[in-house]
Steps between C-alpha positions, in 0.01 A plus 500: 500500500224758559281330238554166672395643838188653351402173335542315827279754670228493238484123505435485871840481666503687831701811432500766766849648469600833356566390144326808363489530124596866527727725299855526637418844634229552756185635337433870556153545650258766613192389692187714485269383777166588657623372837281632779212539259198279452675161495752391768663239278761762405634485857565128458659559159725772640629260767579250225677764292721613787593144589612445138657842451841343432377389158413846369619854454208672671499851354162616621206425730209725410172547685233513229119474505243354551395578859640662811855366471789741542880497499483453878353152447816404312719644774304312766573169326868587471504566876381143554765369262765692696405314818572167329786620283790391722381139488429509127829658403690242702381247241513724194732801499362626168158599630411868460542697820198675653657839426555409137131421470393816683702714262301385197150533652295761314150642524297461185164642406212464742180544296417282202561645154222703336347401168804613297715253698757727661509820706824642642843358578579357843813402687422144392446568130811721485701221663385253234620740232833560674572130546390412147741757357803360682769367272477123525520196280203361689136600473323644801230260616197689630296263716157650556305359796223759497385779272682610186471872574866570570611294202250676273622837627863404442425387144306820435780721633784306335361276223851403394535274805262255333802337337692470826248327726324167525179481699336215690162620623262322736178602326157353575360700794772760459378554145156585639640785704765606252285484190575853376877473545487164323303650213762773462790252491337254266392771254820710506761230566379182329862402432592492868648169618223394735381191683139564595416228753127530561446153646820295471636651823221332697683171463738621770235461770220294346562137579470233237432138577872425545569770762699359796294509819770676702503781242129554457274763652634615833713189544807664348498765772466238774778278364755750373429862603356505852757589763758621251590855594325832458396431142356165600301666777366757255411245231197375690351852498435471127232249399555327837824357368347333195741534209349748254790697352326554168773743391798275568474323160643815339813451710503121466490543122856635524609232746444177309467490125625709209340842550565598140271217388148546640385195304735275700467341842553715809392534859313815394291330235497424131344744255390544142547804275179692432453748217197683637352606830123464522289815504131569433350850491124540547312824443204356687421297806588134462302187586583136574494450124825699487798272563861609539816310596594505866797737554397694190406868503136592479429869450163666524441841344187696577342807349410777741490876528793705371613653827768763573718257698859398434568205274619186676334608823308249711126566492336160549574153629426152374406252772567136411566198723442724806793720399517838331700637208532867406347621175632796306381784281657485154349823377217582254244325718682162498567311826705181531607233747720191460479168682686168491376185672757310704339164420212349302181653633143608436472853629259787538582868524332828583613861455500758777534867415376848587431528126140385474535368144761249622379420849329163532591360159565129531588189308674163506784312332658155480875430498641164397831318457731437332664839465550679261191343339368551151644788295317831510569796274528717812779287653831668574760369248825380657857449386701180506618522863174490696431174683213371708327196652493174308145418381547120500209356709733239652701781661204660677479458876129537565404802291851650514666498161859373487529452877627142477819623334596627848316269740692195377816649650348565843706244687823622340469871569349469846756239604780727393353787700464271803878458500540875540241518775709244687784754514292704745463349847 
């Protein structure tokens, strides 16, 4: 019966009910989010998560980098949910209570990871370890909406949890800011079960040519959200009500589709296994003749004076695309910085440092799609359970690789959510 429903859906039949292709048990999830940080789409995604909390065992909500977000930002959103809860629960008694959600909110790390990719344990990283070690027949799904720092720390502190978790990570721009934590995970845990969505997730909010007009741009807010309770009133404060929610695909992946098969159809995208993660190391300044895949790791290493400063300490910055990344001392007069472009781009960079041999050095680079690009001997090798964006040109939405594997379901997932908004008067 489930197969029949899925076929009807895929061939265009309107299907907006709750015929989720889920396991019998609710998936166990931890969400690591940079809510309150640099991108307010997490606030929208958190509203969505709470309104669908009946479908999951929510074991943790962790405030992780990048940006100024803190645990309080999670609690503030739960306060809004509490104001609408009586109306919601009247329609669905299985929704998580506000207090249940508050109890699993944890503070993760605040600064980004240093060059080595981890620093010290946090309430958030310790909670990941604790939940992963619970006796359960189910895996723990770690849905990462921001930086990987707390996950990297958890894997460093308790590497055995690698076998007990499955990760869906919204990469792309988060990979830029979490490049050192990513490098640690990919080099020390290549056998981790990981979906690395660098561009596919954009199909949730990028509109293809078939997008319904009442669900495009800010229209969805006007038609379905405006006037619906405290959460509806707050929704317009984030991107003026335009549906962004770039992290929600990690949740939607568990809502419709077979989550154990990343190569199948789902609301959270369709993915392909990759056996390497792109990396290029340069011991010189690069030029526009140096091309790397978008979302890959580019690492510059520079020779300088052998100074009596601690290894892995920040002593210069790389400025690129009007943003700055910390550079580190590796010892023996070697300095290094990593960068990952969030999209195809032609970029320039310049170094800033009190160390005169580094200060003012500059260069350029070009990043292209598809990811992971041509093989390079410096690539990180991966195991058999690492998945990422489909490189098929027909599945690009603009320059975003794999995004059409989500955008084609726009009417289905937004229509279903509209039914839940209608519960709130």
